[in-house]
JSON list of C-alpha atoms in Angstrom, two decimals:
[
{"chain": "A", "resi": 779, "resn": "UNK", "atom": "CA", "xyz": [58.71, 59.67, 156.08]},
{"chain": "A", "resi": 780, "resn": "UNK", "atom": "CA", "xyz": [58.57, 62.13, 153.15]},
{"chain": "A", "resi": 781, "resn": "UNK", "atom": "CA", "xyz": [57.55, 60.82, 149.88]},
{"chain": "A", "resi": 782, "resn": "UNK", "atom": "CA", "xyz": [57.82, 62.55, 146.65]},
{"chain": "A", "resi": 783, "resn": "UNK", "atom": "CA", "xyz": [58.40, 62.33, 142.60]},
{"chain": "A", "resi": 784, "resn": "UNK", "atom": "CA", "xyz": [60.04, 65.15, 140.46]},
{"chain": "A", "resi": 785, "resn": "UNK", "atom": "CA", "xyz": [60.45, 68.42, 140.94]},
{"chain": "A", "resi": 786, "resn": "UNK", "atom": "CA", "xyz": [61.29, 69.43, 144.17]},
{"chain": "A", "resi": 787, "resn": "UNK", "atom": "CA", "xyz": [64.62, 69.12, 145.88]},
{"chain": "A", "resi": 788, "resn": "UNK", "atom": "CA", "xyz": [66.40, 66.80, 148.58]},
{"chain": "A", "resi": 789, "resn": "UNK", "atom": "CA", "xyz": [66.67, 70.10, 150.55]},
{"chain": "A", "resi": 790, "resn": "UNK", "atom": "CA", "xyz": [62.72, 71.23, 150.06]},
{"chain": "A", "resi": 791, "resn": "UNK", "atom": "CA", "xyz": [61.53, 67.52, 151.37]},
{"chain": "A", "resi": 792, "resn": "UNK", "atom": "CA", "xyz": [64.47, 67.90, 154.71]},
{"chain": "A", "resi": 793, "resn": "UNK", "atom": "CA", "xyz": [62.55, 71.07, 154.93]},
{"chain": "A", "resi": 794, "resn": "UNK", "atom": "CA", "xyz": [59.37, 69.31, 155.14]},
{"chain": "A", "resi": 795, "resn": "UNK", "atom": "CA", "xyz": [60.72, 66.56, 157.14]},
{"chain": "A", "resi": 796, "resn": "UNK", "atom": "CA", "xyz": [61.74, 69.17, 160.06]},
{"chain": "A", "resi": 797, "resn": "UNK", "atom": "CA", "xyz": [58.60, 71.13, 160.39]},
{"chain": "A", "resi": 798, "resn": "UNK", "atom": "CA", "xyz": [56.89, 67.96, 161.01]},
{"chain": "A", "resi": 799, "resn": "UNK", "atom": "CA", "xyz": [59.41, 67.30, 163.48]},
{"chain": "A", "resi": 800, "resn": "UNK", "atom": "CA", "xyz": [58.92, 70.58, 164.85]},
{"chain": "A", "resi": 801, "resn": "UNK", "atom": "CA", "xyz": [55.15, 70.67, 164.93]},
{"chain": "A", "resi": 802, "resn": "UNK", "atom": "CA", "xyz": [55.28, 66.72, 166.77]},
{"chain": "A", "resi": 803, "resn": "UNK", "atom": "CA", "xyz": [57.69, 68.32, 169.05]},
{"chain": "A", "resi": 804, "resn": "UNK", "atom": "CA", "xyz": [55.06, 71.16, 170.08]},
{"chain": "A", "resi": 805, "resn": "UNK", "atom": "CA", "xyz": [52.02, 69.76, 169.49]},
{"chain": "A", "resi": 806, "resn": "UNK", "atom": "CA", "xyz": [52.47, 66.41, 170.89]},
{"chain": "A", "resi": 807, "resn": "UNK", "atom": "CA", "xyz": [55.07, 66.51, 173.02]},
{"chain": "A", "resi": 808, "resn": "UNK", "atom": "CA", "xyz": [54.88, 70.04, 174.82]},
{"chain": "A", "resi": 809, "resn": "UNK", "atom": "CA", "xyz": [51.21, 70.16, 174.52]},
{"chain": "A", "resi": 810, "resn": "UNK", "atom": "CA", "xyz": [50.30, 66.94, 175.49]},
{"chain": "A", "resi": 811, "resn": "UNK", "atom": "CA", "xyz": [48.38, 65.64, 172.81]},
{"chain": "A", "resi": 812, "resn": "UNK", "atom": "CA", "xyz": [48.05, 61.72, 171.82]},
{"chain": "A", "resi": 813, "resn": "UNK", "atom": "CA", "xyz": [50.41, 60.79, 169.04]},
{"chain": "A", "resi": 814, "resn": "UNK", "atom": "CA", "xyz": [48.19, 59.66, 165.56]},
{"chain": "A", "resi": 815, "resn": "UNK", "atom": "CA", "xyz": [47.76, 56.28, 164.92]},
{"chain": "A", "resi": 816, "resn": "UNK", "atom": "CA", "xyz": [49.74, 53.63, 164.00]},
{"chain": "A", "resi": 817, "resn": "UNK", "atom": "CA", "xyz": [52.79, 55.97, 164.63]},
{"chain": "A", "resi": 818, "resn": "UNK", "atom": "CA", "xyz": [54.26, 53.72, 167.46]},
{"chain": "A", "resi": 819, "resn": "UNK", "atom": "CA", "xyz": [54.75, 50.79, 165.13]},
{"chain": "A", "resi": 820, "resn": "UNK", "atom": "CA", "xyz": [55.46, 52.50, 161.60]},
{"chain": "A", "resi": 821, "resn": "UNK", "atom": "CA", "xyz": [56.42, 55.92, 160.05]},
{"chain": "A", "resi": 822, "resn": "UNK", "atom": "CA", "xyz": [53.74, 58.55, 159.69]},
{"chain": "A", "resi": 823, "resn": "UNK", "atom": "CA", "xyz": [53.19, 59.08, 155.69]},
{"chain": "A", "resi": 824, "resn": "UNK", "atom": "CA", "xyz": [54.07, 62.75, 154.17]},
{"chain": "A", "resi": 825, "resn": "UNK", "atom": "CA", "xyz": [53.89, 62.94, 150.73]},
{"chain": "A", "resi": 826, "resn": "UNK", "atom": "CA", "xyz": [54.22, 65.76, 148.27]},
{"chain": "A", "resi": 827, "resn": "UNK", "atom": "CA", "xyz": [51.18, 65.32, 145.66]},
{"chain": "A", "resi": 828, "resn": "UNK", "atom": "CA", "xyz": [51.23, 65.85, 142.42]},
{"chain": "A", "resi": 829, "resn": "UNK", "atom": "CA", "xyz": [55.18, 65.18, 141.89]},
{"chain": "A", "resi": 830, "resn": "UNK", "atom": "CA", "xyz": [54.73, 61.71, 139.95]},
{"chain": "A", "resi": 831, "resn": "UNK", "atom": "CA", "xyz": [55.86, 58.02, 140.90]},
{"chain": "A", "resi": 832, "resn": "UNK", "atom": "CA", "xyz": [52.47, 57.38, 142.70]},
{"chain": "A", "resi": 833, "resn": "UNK", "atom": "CA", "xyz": [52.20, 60.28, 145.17]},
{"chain": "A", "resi": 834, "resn": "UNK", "atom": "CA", "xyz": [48.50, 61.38, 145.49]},
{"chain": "A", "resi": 835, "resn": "UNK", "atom": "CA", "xyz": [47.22, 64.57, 143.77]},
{"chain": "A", "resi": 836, "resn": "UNK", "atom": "CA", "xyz": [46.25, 67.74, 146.13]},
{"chain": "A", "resi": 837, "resn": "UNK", "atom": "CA", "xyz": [42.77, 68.07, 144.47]},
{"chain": "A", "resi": 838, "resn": "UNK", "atom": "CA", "xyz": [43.86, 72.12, 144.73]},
{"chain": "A", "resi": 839, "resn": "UNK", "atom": "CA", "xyz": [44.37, 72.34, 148.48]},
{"chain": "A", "resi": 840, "resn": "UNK", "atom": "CA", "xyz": [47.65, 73.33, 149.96]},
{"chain": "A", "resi": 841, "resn": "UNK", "atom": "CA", "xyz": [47.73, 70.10, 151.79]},
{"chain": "A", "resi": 842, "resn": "UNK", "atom": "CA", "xyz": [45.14, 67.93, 153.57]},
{"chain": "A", "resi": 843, "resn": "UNK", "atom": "CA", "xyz": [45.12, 64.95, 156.07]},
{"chain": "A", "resi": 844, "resn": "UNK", "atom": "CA", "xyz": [43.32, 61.49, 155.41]},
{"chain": "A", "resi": 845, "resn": "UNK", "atom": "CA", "xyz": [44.04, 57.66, 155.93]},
{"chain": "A", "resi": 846, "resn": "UNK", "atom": "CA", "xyz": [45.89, 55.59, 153.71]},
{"chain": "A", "resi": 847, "resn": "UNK", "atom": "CA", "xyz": [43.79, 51.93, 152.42]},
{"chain": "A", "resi": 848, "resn": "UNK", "atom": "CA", "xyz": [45.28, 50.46, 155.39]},
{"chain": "A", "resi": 849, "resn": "UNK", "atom": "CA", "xyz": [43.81, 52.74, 157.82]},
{"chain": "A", "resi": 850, "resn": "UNK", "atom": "CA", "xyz": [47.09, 54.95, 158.62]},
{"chain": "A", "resi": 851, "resn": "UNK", "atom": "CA", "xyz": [46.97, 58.63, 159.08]},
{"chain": "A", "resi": 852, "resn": "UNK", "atom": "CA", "xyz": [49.00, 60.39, 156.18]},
{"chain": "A", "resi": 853, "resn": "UNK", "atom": "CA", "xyz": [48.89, 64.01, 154.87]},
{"chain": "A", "resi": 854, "resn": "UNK", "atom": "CA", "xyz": [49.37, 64.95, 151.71]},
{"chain": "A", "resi": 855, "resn": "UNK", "atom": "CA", "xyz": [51.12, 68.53, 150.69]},
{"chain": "A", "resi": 856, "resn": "UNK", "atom": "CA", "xyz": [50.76, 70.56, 147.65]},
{"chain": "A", "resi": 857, "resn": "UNK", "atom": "CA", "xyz": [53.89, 70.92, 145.40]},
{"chain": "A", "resi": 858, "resn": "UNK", "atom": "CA", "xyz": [53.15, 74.31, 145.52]},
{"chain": "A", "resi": 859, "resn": "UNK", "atom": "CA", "xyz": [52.92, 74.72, 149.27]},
{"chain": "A", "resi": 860, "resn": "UNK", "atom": "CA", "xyz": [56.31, 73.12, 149.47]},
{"chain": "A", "resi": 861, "resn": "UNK", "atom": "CA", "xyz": [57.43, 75.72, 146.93]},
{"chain": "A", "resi": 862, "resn": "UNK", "atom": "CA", "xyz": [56.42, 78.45, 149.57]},
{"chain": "A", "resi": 863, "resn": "UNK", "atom": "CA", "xyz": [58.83, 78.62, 152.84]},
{"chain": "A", "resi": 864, "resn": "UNK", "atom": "CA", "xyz": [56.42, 80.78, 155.11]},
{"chain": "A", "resi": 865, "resn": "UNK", "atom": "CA", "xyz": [53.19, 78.95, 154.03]},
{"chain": "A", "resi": 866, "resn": "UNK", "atom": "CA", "xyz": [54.40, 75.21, 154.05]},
{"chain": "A", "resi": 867, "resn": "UNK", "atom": "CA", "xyz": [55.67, 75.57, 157.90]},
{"chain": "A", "resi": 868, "resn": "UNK", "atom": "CA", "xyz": [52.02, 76.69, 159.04]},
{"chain": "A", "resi": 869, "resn": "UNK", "atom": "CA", "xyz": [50.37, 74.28, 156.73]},
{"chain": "A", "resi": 870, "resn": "UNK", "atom": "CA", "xyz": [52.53, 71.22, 158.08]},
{"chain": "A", "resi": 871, "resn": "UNK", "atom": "CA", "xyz": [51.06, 72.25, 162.17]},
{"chain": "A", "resi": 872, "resn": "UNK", "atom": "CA", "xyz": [47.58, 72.91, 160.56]},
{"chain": "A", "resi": 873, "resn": "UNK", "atom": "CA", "xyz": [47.59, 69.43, 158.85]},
{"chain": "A", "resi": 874, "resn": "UNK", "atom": "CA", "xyz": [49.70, 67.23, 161.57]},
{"chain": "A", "resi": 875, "resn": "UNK", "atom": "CA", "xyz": [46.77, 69.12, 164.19]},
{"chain": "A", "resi": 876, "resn": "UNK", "atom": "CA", "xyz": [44.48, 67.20, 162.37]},
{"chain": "A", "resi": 877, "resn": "UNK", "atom": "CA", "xyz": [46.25, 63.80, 162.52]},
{"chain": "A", "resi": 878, "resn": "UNK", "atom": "CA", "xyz": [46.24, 64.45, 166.10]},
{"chain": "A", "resi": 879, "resn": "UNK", "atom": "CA", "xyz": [42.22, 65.33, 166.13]},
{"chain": "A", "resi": 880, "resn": "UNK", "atom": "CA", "xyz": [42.16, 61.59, 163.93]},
{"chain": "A", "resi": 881, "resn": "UNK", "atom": "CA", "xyz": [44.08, 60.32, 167.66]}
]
């Protein structure tokens, strides 16, 4: 699930949505590795920081991966990153890697 404020588009969060897909789809599925946790009961967190209504901030990295307060991998995507079509689809498999590492 993609979560975002103001300032970037329907189409720019789809975009996000489907490299994640894409990067679970290799990652996990062709290459074997365990899904992250929690993600067979509930949706896996996105969110693009620093767009308002309670999205995190991205403390000036193009995106990172952490654990929400409940203990549920999420990752967290500059506004900027999303603003950059070659760099946000090789940040997305960089950061859902890690998820997997969190597995």
């Amino acid at each position: 699930m993609v979560k975002w404020g103001s300032g970037v588009s329907e189409n720019q969060a789809q975009q996000v949505l489907e490299h994640f897909e894409y990067a679970w789809e290799i990652e996990h599925e062709q290459m074997g590795y365990e899904p992250p946790i929690g993600t067979n009961q509930y949706f896996f967190n996105v969110y693009i920081g620093d767009t308002g209504s309670g999205t995190p901030g991205s403390y000036g990295a193009a995106g990172y991966f952490t654990v929400d307060n409940d203990g549920y991998p999420m990752i967290v995507l500059a506004k900027a990153t999303v603003e950059d079509p070659s760099y946000v689809h090789t940040t997305i498999a960089h950061e859902f890697f890690h998820a997997l590492q969190g597995a």
